[in-house]
Amino acid sequence: MPQDAYCAHATTAQDIRHANLLPIGSKFPPGRVGSVRVAGSKFSNEVKQMFRHIQRVARRLINQRNPPVITHRPARPDILTTFDAACWRTRFSAPWLPIGMLAGALLGLASSLAQAQVPLTGVQKIAAGRFHTCALTSGGAVQCWGLNDFGQLGDSTTTQRIVPTAVPSLTSGVTAITAGSDHTCALTSGGAVQCWGSNSNGQLGDNTTTQRIVPTAVPSLTSGVTAIAAARFHTCALTSGGAVQCWGLNDFGQLGDNTLTQHFVPTAVPSLTSGVTAITA
């Protein structure tokens, strides 16, 4: 751990004044430390989450016999009135302390994650994209979780979800799901296709390149579809007559229409207008 990776907070305004009078290199007053936190914003959310558990362990250890050593004071200590605003950069005098803190943090993190697990029962199908996953329940509902920067979770937000989250407009009637890199599609019991998420190459099939944060109908596929398959930037559908239609990126001919032109709407694969029983992407 870097020596300057921690900040100590006093617990009262009196302790703030006390700490400000201490010279650099002196120990932070034992028993007067409210918490320890990671300084800076360069750490990922996962690391910050882990260090929240480190705080709890550190607070107990620091308040005993190994207070941190002050190496830096706040720029304007004279205007600080609450402990939340006061941060003294510190290093730990005991070399084993960061190790003990890390061990405690890992135990706390494991416990926290175990408690955060949400049982997902009755799942009949799953689909995984690049950084997101979706599940189809036996009741025909869709739940998704993971990265949501393009709205690929379909919950009308771009907020990342760390537990399965319902797609509000798809609580029943879905028979199949598929996921591309950053987009998701669902097939309804009526044979209609709905897609959402990234649409940079027309992979949602709605004749636009606008990303969608909620399931959006593919206008030309409102019935008669029996299967769907999504790849990184393109999607395909199989109709009840055994025909295949594809749309999206086509730089390598992945749409099968004898061109390298991307398509924003479902486009027939000329050699597969009947007789097909399954598709994949």
C-alpha positions as a LaTeX table, in Angstrom:
\begin{tabular}{lrrr}
\hline
Residue & $x$ (\AA) & $y$ (\AA) & $z$ (\AA) \\
\hline
Met1 & 0.00 & 0.00 & 0.00 \\
Pro2 & 1.33 & 3.51 & $-0.79$ \\
Gln3 & 2.26 & 5.40 & 2.38 \\
Asp4 & 0.15 & 8.37 & 1.33 \\
Ala5 & $-2.92$ & 6.34 & 0.43 \\
Tyr6 & $-4.82$ & 7.10 & 3.61 \\
Cys7 & $-6.51$ & 10.08 & 5.22 \\
Ala8 & $-7.37$ & 10.32 & 8.90 \\
His9 & $-10.42$ & 12.22 & 10.14 \\
Ala10 & $-10.80$ & 13.76 & 13.57 \\
Thr11 & $-14.05$ & 13.09 & 15.39 \\
Thr12 & $-14.81$ & 16.55 & 16.82 \\
Ala13 & $-14.04$ & 20.21 & 16.11 \\
Gln14 & $-11.81$ & 20.22 & 19.20 \\
Asp15 & $-9.81$ & 17.33 & 17.79 \\
Ile16 & $-9.47$ & 19.20 & 14.50 \\
Arg17 & $-7.85$ & 22.11 & 16.30 \\
His18 & $-5.67$ & 19.69 & 18.28 \\
Ala19 & $-4.45$ & 17.90 & 15.15 \\
Asn20 & $-3.68$ & 21.17 & 13.40 \\
Leu21 & $-1.26$ & 22.11 & 16.21 \\
Leu22 & 0.71 & 18.90 & 15.83 \\
Pro23 & 3.93 & 19.08 & 13.78 \\
Ile24 & 4.43 & 17.01 & 10.66 \\
Gly25 & 5.82 & 13.62 & 11.66 \\
Ser26 & 3.89 & 13.35 & 14.91 \\
Lys27 & 1.32 & 10.69 & 15.62 \\
Phe28 & $-2.35$ & 11.40 & 15.21 \\
Pro29 & $-3.88$ & 11.54 & 18.73 \\
Pro30 & $-4.77$ & 7.98 & 19.82 \\
Gly31 & $-8.47$ & 7.49 & 20.24 \\
Arg32 & $-9.28$ & 10.62 & 18.26 \\
Val33 & $-9.46$ & 9.14 & 14.76 \\
Gly34 & $-12.95$ & 8.80 & 13.36 \\
Ser35 & $-12.15$ & 6.89 & 10.17 \\
Val36 & $-9.57$ & 6.17 & 7.53 \\
Arg37 & $-10.33$ & 6.43 & 3.83 \\
Val38 & $-8.57$ & 6.12 & 0.49 \\
Ala39 & $-7.52$ & 9.50 & $-0.85$ \\
Gly40 & $-8.11$ & 10.52 & $-4.46$ \\
Ser41 & $-10.60$ & 9.52 & $-7.15$ \\
Lys42 & $-8.38$ & 7.31 & $-9.31$ \\
Phe43 & $-9.57$ & 4.13 & $-7.64$ \\
Ser44 & $-12.36$ & 2.04 & $-9.17$ \\
Asn45 & $-15.71$ & 1.64 & $-7.45$ \\
Glu46 & $-14.80$ & $-1.93$ & $-6.58$ \\
Val47 & $-11.62$ & $-0.85$ & $-4.83$ \\
Lys48 & $-13.44$ & 1.92 & $-3.00$ \\
Gln49 & $-16.04$ & $-0.60$ & $-1.86$ \\
Met50 & $-13.30$ & $-2.80$ & $-0.47$ \\
Phe51 & $-11.74$ & 0.11 & 1.38 \\
Arg52 & $-15.02$ & 0.90 & 3.07 \\
His53 & $-14.53$ & $-2.38$ & 4.86 \\
Ile54 & $-10.92$ & $-1.45$ & 5.52 \\
Gln55 & $-12.22$ & 1.63 & 7.32 \\
Arg56 & $-13.97$ & $-0.44$ & 9.94 \\
Val57 & $-10.93$ & $-2.56$ & 10.63 \\
Ala58 & $-8.60$ & 0.43 & 10.61 \\
Arg59 & $-10.74$ & 2.39 & 13.03 \\
Arg60 & $-10.43$ & $-0.32$ & 15.65 \\
Leu61 & $-6.69$ & $-0.76$ & 15.15 \\
Ile62 & $-5.76$ & 2.90 & 14.94 \\
Asn63 & $-7.69$ & 3.86 & 18.04 \\
Gln64 & $-5.68$ & 1.39 & 20.05 \\
Arg65 & $-1.88$ & 1.58 & 19.99 \\
Asn66 & $-0.87$ & 2.35 & 16.42 \\
Pro67 & $-2.13$ & 5.80 & 15.42 \\
Pro68 & $-1.09$ & 7.07 & 11.97 \\
Val69 & 1.71 & 9.59 & 11.54 \\
Ile70 & 0.72 & 12.97 & 10.11 \\
Thr71 & 2.47 & 13.78 & 6.83 \\
His72 & 0.18 & 16.50 & 5.46 \\
Arg73 & $-2.43$ & 18.93 & 6.79 \\
Pro74 & $-5.55$ & 20.33 & 5.09 \\
Ala75 & $-4.88$ & 23.42 & 2.96 \\
Arg76 & $-7.21$ & 25.63 & 5.06 \\
Pro77 & $-7.51$ & 24.05 & 8.50 \\
Asp78 & $-8.68$ & 27.37 & 9.92 \\
Ile79 & $-12.04$ & 27.12 & 8.13 \\
Leu80 & $-12.74$ & 23.50 & 9.00 \\
Thr81 & $-15.56$ & 23.06 & 11.47 \\
Thr82 & $-16.68$ & 19.47 & 10.97 \\
Phe83 & $-14.67$ & 16.27 & 10.99 \\
Asp84 & $-16.02$ & 15.23 & 7.57 \\
Ala85 & $-14.18$ & 18.15 & 5.96 \\
Ala86 & $-10.87$ & 17.56 & 7.71 \\
Cys87 & $-8.36$ & 15.22 & 6.12 \\
Trp88 & $-4.80$ & 14.73 & 7.36 \\
Arg89 & $-2.72$ & 12.58 & 5.00 \\
Thr90 & $-1.02$ & 9.91 & 7.04 \\
Arg91 & 1.25 & 6.91 & 6.97 \\
Phe92 & 1.12 & 3.96 & 9.34 \\
Ser93 & 3.95 & 3.32 & 11.77 \\
Ala94 & 3.23 & $-0.40$ & 12.03 \\
Pro95 & 4.15 & $-2.27$ & 8.81 \\
Trp96 & 1.70 & $-5.05$ & 9.57 \\
Leu97 & $-1.26$ & $-2.71$ & 9.85 \\
Pro98 & $-2.15$ & $-2.41$ & 6.12 \\
Ile99 & $-1.92$ & $-6.20$ & 5.85 \\
Gly100 & $-4.23$ & $-6.68$ & 8.78 \\
Met101 & $-6.58$ & $-4.08$ & 7.36 \\
Leu102 & $-6.60$ & $-5.78$ & 3.97 \\
Ala103 & $-7.33$ & $-9.16$ & 5.52 \\
Gly104 & $-10.18$ & $-7.69$ & 7.50 \\
Ala105 & $-11.45$ & $-5.91$ & 4.43 \\
Leu106 & $-11.53$ & $-9.08$ & 2.36 \\
Leu107 & $-13.47$ & $-10.88$ & 5.09 \\
Gly108 & $-15.89$ & $-7.98$ & 5.37 \\
Leu109 & $-16.29$ & $-7.73$ & 1.61 \\
Ala110 & $-17.02$ & $-11.44$ & 1.30 \\
Ser111 & $-19.60$ & $-11.19$ & 4.06 \\
Ser112 & $-21.18$ & $-8.12$ & 2.48 \\
Leu113 & $-21.38$ & $-9.69$ & $-0.97$ \\
Ala114 & $-22.88$ & $-12.84$ & 0.49 \\
Gln115 & $-25.57$ & $-10.80$ & 2.17 \\
Ala116 & $-26.16$ & $-8.82$ & $-1.03$ \\
Gln117 & $-26.88$ & $-11.90$ & $-3.12$ \\
Val118 & $-30.42$ & $-11.93$ & $-4.44$ \\
Pro119 & $-31.85$ & $-15.37$ & $-5.18$ \\
Leu120 & $-33.01$ & $-15.66$ & $-8.78$ \\
Thr121 & $-35.26$ & $-18.67$ & $-9.12$ \\
Gly122 & $-37.34$ & $-20.10$ & $-11.93$ \\
Val123 & $-34.86$ & $-19.13$ & $-14.63$ \\
Gln124 & $-35.27$ & $-20.93$ & $-17.94$ \\
Lys125 & $-32.82$ & $-19.05$ & $-20.17$ \\
Ile126 & $-29.89$ & $-16.68$ & $-19.80$ \\
Ala127 & $-27.98$ & $-14.46$ & $-22.20$ \\
Ala128 & $-24.71$ & $-12.62$ & $-21.62$ \\
Gly129 & $-23.29$ & $-9.64$ & $-23.47$ \\
Arg130 & $-19.90$ & $-8.03$ & $-23.07$ \\
Phe131 & $-20.47$ & $-6.58$ & $-19.60$ \\
His132 & $-24.10$ & $-7.43$ & $-18.84$ \\
Thr133 & $-26.27$ & $-10.48$ & $-18.31$ \\
Cys134 & $-30.00$ & $-11.15$ & $-18.60$ \\
Ala135 & $-32.24$ & $-13.95$ & $-17.40$ \\
Leu136 & $-35.64$ & $-15.10$ & $-18.64$ \\
Thr137 & $-37.87$ & $-16.52$ & $-15.94$ \\
Ser138 & $-40.42$ & $-19.29$ & $-16.30$ \\
Gly139 & $-43.13$ & $-16.64$ & $-16.03$ \\
Gly140 & $-41.83$ & $-14.88$ & $-19.13$ \\
Ala141 & $-40.21$ & $-11.95$ & $-17.31$ \\
Val142 & $-36.76$ & $-10.53$ & $-18.06$ \\
Gln143 & $-34.24$ & $-9.39$ & $-15.47$ \\
Cys144 & $-30.82$ & $-7.92$ & $-16.28$ \\
Trp145 & $-27.74$ & $-6.76$ & $-14.42$ \\
Gly146 & $-24.23$ & $-5.42$ & $-15.04$ \\
Leu147 & $-22.96$ & $-2.46$ & $-17.02$ \\
Asn148 & $-25.70$ & $-0.21$ & $-18.32$ \\
Asp149 & $-23.91$ & 2.64 & $-20.10$ \\
Phe150 & $-25.96$ & 2.15 & $-23.28$ \\
Gly151 & $-29.20$ & 1.20 & $-21.55$ \\
Gln152 & $-28.59$ & $-2.49$ & $-22.29$ \\
Leu153 & $-30.42$ & $-3.48$ & $-19.09$ \\
Gly154 & $-33.66$ & $-2.00$ & $-20.40$ \\
Asp155 & $-34.76$ & $-0.43$ & $-17.10$ \\
Ser156 & $-35.10$ & 3.11 & $-18.47$ \\
Thr157 & $-31.79$ & 4.21 & $-16.94$ \\
Thr158 & $-28.07$ & 4.02 & $-17.64$ \\
Thr159 & $-27.32$ & 3.04 & $-14.06$ \\
Gln160 & $-25.14$ & 0.02 & $-13.47$ \\
Arg161 & $-26.91$ & $-2.76$ & $-11.52$ \\
Ile162 & $-25.11$ & $-5.30$ & $-9.36$ \\
Val163 & $-28.17$ & $-7.46$ & $-8.78$ \\
Pro164 & $-30.83$ & $-8.76$ & $-11.20$ \\
Thr165 & $-33.18$ & $-5.89$ & $-12.03$ \\
Ala166 & $-36.56$ & $-6.24$ & $-13.70$ \\
Val167 & $-37.10$ & $-4.87$ & $-17.19$ \\
Pro168 & $-40.34$ & $-3.01$ & $-16.40$ \\
Ser169 & $-42.00$ & $-3.50$ & $-19.78$ \\
Leu170 & $-41.12$ & $-7.20$ & $-19.97$ \\
Thr171 & $-42.64$ & $-8.76$ & $-16.87$ \\
Ser172 & $-44.40$ & $-11.53$ & $-18.82$ \\
Gly173 & $-44.91$ & $-12.94$ & $-22.29$ \\
Val174 & $-41.25$ & $-13.29$ & $-23.33$ \\
Thr175 & $-40.14$ & $-16.61$ & $-24.79$ \\
Ala176 & $-36.49$ & $-15.97$ & $-25.72$ \\
Ile177 & $-33.67$ & $-13.49$ & $-25.08$ \\
Thr178 & $-30.32$ & $-12.81$ & $-26.67$ \\
Ala179 & $-27.50$ & $-10.36$ & $-26.02$ \\
Gly180 & $-24.91$ & $-8.72$ & $-28.21$ \\
Ser181 & $-21.93$ & $-6.75$ & $-27.05$ \\
Asp182 & $-23.92$ & $-3.83$ & $-25.63$ \\
His183 & $-27.47$ & $-4.55$ & $-26.77$ \\
Thr184 & $-30.21$ & $-7.00$ & $-25.85$ \\
Cys185 & $-33.23$ & $-8.39$ & $-27.67$ \\
Ala186 & $-36.31$ & $-10.29$ & $-26.59$ \\
Leu187 & $-38.83$ & $-12.42$ & $-28.46$ \\
Thr188 & $-42.40$ & $-12.26$ & $-27.27$ \\
Ser189 & $-44.99$ & $-15.03$ & $-27.28$ \\
Gly190 & $-46.71$ & $-13.27$ & $-30.18$ \\
Gly191 & $-43.60$ & $-13.58$ & $-32.32$ \\
Ala192 & $-42.54$ & $-9.94$ & $-32.03$ \\
Val193 & $-38.97$ & $-8.73$ & $-31.50$ \\
Gln194 & $-37.95$ & $-5.94$ & $-29.15$ \\
Cys195 & $-34.39$ & $-4.65$ & $-28.73$ \\
Trp196 & $-32.60$ & $-2.12$ & $-26.53$ \\
Gly197 & $-29.14$ & $-0.78$ & $-25.71$ \\
Ser198 & $-26.42$ & 0.37 & $-28.08$ \\
Asn199 & $-27.52$ & 1.06 & $-31.64$ \\
Ser200 & $-24.34$ & 2.44 & $-33.16$ \\
Asn201 & $-24.61$ & 0.17 & $-36.20$ \\
Gly202 & $-28.36$ & $-0.24$ & $-36.40$ \\
Gln203 & $-28.29$ & $-3.50$ & $-34.42$ \\
Leu204 & $-31.65$ & $-2.70$ & $-32.82$ \\
Gly205 & $-33.38$ & $-2.83$ & $-36.20$ \\
Asp206 & $-35.56$ & 0.26 & $-35.69$ \\
Asn207 & $-34.17$ & 2.14 & $-38.70$ \\
Thr208 & $-32.09$ & 4.50 & $-36.52$ \\
Thr209 & $-28.74$ & 4.58 & $-34.79$ \\
Thr210 & $-30.24$ & 5.94 & $-31.59$ \\
Gln211 & $-29.50$ & 4.00 & $-28.41$ \\
Arg212 & $-32.57$ & 2.81 & $-26.52$ \\
Ile213 & $-32.80$ & 2.44 & $-22.75$ \\
Val214 & $-36.11$ & 0.56 & $-22.90$ \\
Pro215 & $-37.23$ & $-2.36$ & $-25.08$ \\
Thr216 & $-38.15$ & $-0.96$ & $-28.50$ \\
Ala217 & $-40.13$ & $-2.78$ & $-31.16$ \\
Val218 & $-38.44$ & $-3.81$ & $-34.39$ \\
Pro219 & $-41.13$ & $-2.36$ & $-36.71$ \\
Ser220 & $-40.96$ & $-5.01$ & $-39.42$ \\
Leu221 & $-40.90$ & $-7.92$ & $-36.95$ \\
Thr222 & $-44.08$ & $-7.57$ & $-34.94$ \\
Ser223 & $-45.12$ & $-11.20$ & $-35.48$ \\
Gly224 & $-44.03$ & $-14.47$ & $-37.06$ \\
Val225 & $-40.55$ & $-14.72$ & $-35.51$ \\
Thr226 & $-39.55$ & $-18.00$ & $-33.84$ \\
Ala227 & $-35.93$ & $-17.38$ & $-32.85$ \\
Ile228 & $-33.44$ & $-14.54$ & $-32.43$ \\
Ala229 & $-29.66$ & $-14.32$ & $-32.15$ \\
Ala230 & $-27.42$ & $-11.35$ & $-31.41$ \\
Ala231 & $-23.70$ & $-10.94$ & $-31.98$ \\
Arg232 & $-21.41$ & $-8.04$ & $-31.18$ \\
Phe233 & $-22.94$ & $-5.44$ & $-33.50$ \\
His234 & $-25.59$ & $-7.32$ & $-35.48$ \\
Thr235 & $-28.74$ & $-9.33$ & $-34.91$ \\
Cys236 & $-30.64$ & $-12.01$ & $-36.81$ \\
Ala237 & $-34.16$ & $-13.43$ & $-36.65$ \\
Leu238 & $-35.71$ & $-16.68$ & $-37.87$ \\
Thr239 & $-39.28$ & $-16.50$ & $-39.12$ \\
Ser240 & $-41.97$ & $-19.16$ & $-38.85$ \\
Gly241 & $-41.58$ & $-19.81$ & $-42.58$ \\
Gly242 & $-37.93$ & $-20.76$ & $-42.07$ \\
Ala243 & $-36.47$ & $-17.53$ & $-43.48$ \\
Val244 & $-33.59$ & $-15.55$ & $-41.98$ \\
Gln245 & $-33.34$ & $-11.79$ & $-41.67$ \\
Cys246 & $-30.37$ & $-9.88$ & $-40.27$ \\
Trp247 & $-29.46$ & $-6.27$ & $-39.50$ \\
Gly248 & $-26.63$ & $-4.19$ & $-38.07$ \\
Leu249 & $-22.91$ & $-4.07$ & $-38.88$ \\
Asn250 & $-21.89$ & $-5.85$ & $-42.09$ \\
Asp251 & $-18.21$ & $-5.05$ & $-42.54$ \\
Phe252 & $-17.37$ & $-8.75$ & $-42.95$ \\
Gly253 & $-20.58$ & $-9.80$ & $-44.65$ \\
Gln254 & $-22.11$ & $-11.07$ & $-41.43$ \\
Leu255 & $-25.61$ & $-10.18$ & $-42.62$ \\
Gly256 & $-25.37$ & $-12.64$ & $-45.51$ \\
Asp257 & $-26.93$ & $-10.38$ & $-48.13$ \\
Asn258 & $-23.97$ & $-10.44$ & $-50.53$ \\
Thr259 & $-22.90$ & $-6.90$ & $-49.57$ \\
Leu260 & $-20.72$ & $-5.18$ & $-46.98$ \\
Thr261 & $-23.37$ & $-2.55$ & $-46.32$ \\
Gln262 & $-24.73$ & $-2.23$ & $-42.80$ \\
His263 & $-28.50$ & $-2.27$ & $-42.47$ \\
Phe264 & $-30.67$ & $-0.49$ & $-39.90$ \\
Val265 & $-33.71$ & $-2.70$ & $-40.54$ \\
Pro266 & $-34.13$ & $-6.49$ & $-40.88$ \\
Thr267 & $-32.89$ & $-7.53$ & $-44.29$ \\
Ala268 & $-33.55$ & $-10.88$ & $-45.94$ \\
Val269 & $-30.69$ & $-13.32$ & $-46.44$ \\
Pro270 & $-31.39$ & $-14.14$ & $-50.13$ \\
Ser271 & $-30.24$ & $-17.74$ & $-49.97$ \\
Leu272 & $-32.15$ & $-18.49$ & $-46.77$ \\
Thr273 & $-35.78$ & $-17.66$ & $-47.50$ \\
Ser274 & $-37.12$ & $-21.00$ & $-46.24$ \\
Gly275 & $-36.16$ & $-24.30$ & $-44.67$ \\
Val276 & $-34.05$ & $-22.95$ & $-41.79$ \\
Thr277 & $-34.78$ & $-24.37$ & $-38.34$ \\
Ala278 & $-32.21$ & $-22.63$ & $-36.14$ \\
Ile279 & $-29.86$ & $-19.65$ & $-36.12$ \\
Thr280 & $-26.87$ & $-18.45$ & $-34.16$ \\
Ala281 & $-24.66$ & $-15.38$ & $-34.19$ \\
\hline
\end{tabular}
